[in-house]
PDB file of C-alpha atoms in Angstrom:
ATOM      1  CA  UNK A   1     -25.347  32.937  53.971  1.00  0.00           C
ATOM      2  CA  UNK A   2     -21.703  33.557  54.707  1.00  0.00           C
ATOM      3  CA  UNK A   3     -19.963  36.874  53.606  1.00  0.00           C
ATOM      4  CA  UNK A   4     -16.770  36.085  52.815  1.00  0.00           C
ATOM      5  CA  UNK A   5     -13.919  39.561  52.900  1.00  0.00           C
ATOM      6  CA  UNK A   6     -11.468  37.866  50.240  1.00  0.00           C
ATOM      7  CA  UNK A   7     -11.044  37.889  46.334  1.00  0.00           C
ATOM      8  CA  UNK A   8      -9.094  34.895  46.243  1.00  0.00           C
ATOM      9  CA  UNK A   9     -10.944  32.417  44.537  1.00  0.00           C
ATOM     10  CA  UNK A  10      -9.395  29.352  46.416  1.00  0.00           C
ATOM     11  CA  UNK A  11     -10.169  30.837  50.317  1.00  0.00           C
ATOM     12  CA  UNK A  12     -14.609  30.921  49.437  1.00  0.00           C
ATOM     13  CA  UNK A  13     -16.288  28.362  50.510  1.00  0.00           C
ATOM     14  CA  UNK A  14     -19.506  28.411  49.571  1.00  0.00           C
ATOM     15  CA  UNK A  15     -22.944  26.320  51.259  1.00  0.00           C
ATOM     16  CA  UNK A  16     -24.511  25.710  48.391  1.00  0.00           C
ATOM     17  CA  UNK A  17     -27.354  24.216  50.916  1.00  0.00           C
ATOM     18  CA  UNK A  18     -27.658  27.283  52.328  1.00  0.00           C
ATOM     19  CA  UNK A  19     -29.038  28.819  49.144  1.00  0.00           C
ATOM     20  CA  UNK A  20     -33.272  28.969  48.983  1.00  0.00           C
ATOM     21  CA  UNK A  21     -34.376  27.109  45.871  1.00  0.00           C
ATOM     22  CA  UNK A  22     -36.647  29.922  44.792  1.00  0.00           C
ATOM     23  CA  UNK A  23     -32.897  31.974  44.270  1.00  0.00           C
ATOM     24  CA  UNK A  24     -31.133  28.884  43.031  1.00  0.00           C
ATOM     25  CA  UNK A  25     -33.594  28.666  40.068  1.00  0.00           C
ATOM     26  CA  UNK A  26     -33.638  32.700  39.916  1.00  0.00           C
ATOM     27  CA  UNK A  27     -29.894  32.755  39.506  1.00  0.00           C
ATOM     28  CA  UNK A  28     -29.561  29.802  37.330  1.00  0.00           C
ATOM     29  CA  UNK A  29     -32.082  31.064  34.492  1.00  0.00           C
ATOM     30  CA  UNK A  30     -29.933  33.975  34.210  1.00  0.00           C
ATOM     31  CA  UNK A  31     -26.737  31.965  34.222  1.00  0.00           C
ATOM     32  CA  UNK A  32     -28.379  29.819  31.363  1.00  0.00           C
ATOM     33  CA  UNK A  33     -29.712  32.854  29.396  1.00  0.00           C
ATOM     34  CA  UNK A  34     -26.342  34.207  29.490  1.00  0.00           C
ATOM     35  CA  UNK A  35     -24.509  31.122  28.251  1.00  0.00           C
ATOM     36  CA  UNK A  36     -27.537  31.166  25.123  1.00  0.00           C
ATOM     37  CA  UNK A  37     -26.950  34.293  24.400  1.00  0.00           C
ATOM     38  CA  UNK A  38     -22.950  34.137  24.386  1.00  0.00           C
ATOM     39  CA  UNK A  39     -23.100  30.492  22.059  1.00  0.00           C
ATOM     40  CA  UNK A  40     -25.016  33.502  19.579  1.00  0.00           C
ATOM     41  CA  UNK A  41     -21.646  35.198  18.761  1.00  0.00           C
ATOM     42  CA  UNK A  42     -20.160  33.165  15.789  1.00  0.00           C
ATOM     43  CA  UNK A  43     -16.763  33.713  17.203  1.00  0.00           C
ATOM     44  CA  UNK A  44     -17.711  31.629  20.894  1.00  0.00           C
ATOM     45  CA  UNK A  45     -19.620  29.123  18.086  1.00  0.00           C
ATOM     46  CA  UNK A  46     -16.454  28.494  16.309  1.00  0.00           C
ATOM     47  CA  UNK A  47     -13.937  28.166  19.491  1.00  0.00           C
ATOM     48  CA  UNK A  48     -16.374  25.687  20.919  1.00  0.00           C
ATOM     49  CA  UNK A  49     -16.653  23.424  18.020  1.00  0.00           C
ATOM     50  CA  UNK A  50     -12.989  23.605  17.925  1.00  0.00           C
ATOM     51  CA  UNK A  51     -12.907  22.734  21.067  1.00  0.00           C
ATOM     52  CA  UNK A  52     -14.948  19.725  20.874  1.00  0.00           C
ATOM     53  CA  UNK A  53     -12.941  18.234  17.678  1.00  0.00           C
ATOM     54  CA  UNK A  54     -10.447  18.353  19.683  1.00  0.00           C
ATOM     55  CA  UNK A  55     -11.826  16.211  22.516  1.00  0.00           C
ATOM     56  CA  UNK A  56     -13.226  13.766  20.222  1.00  0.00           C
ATOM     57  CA  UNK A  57      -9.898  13.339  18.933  1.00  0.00           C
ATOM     58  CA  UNK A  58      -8.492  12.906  22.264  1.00  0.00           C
ATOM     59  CA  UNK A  59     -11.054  10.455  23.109  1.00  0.00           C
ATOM     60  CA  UNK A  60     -10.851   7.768  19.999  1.00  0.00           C
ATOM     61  CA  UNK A  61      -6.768   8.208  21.115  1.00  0.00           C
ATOM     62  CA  UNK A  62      -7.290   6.879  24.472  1.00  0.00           C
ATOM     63  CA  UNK A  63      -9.971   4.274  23.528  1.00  0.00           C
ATOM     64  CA  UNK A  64      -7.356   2.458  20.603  1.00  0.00           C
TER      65      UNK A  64
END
């Protein structure tokens, strides 16, 4: 895997290829665990249903 010496997000490239599967599916159950456990907080709950009100809105605009 490449080792990128930069913190700006729009110089990484990352091979996404390069990655073994057994990782890939080792970072992604934490990834998804993480995102369960943040929807938990009421707050996130709230800003995401307000969030998606707001798209729905935005769609039936488009579509009249």
């Amino acid at each position: 895997m490449k080792v990128v010496q930069t913190r700006t997000p729009g110089a990484v490239a990352v091979d996404f290829g390069a990655i073994p599967s057994h990782q890939s599916d080792a970072m992604c159950r934490t990834l998804i665990g993480c995102v369960g456990r943040l929807f938990e907080n009421p707050a996130v709950m709230a800003d995401y249903k307000r969030w998606q009100q707001e798209r729905q809105q935005k769609a039936k605009g488009a579509n009249t």
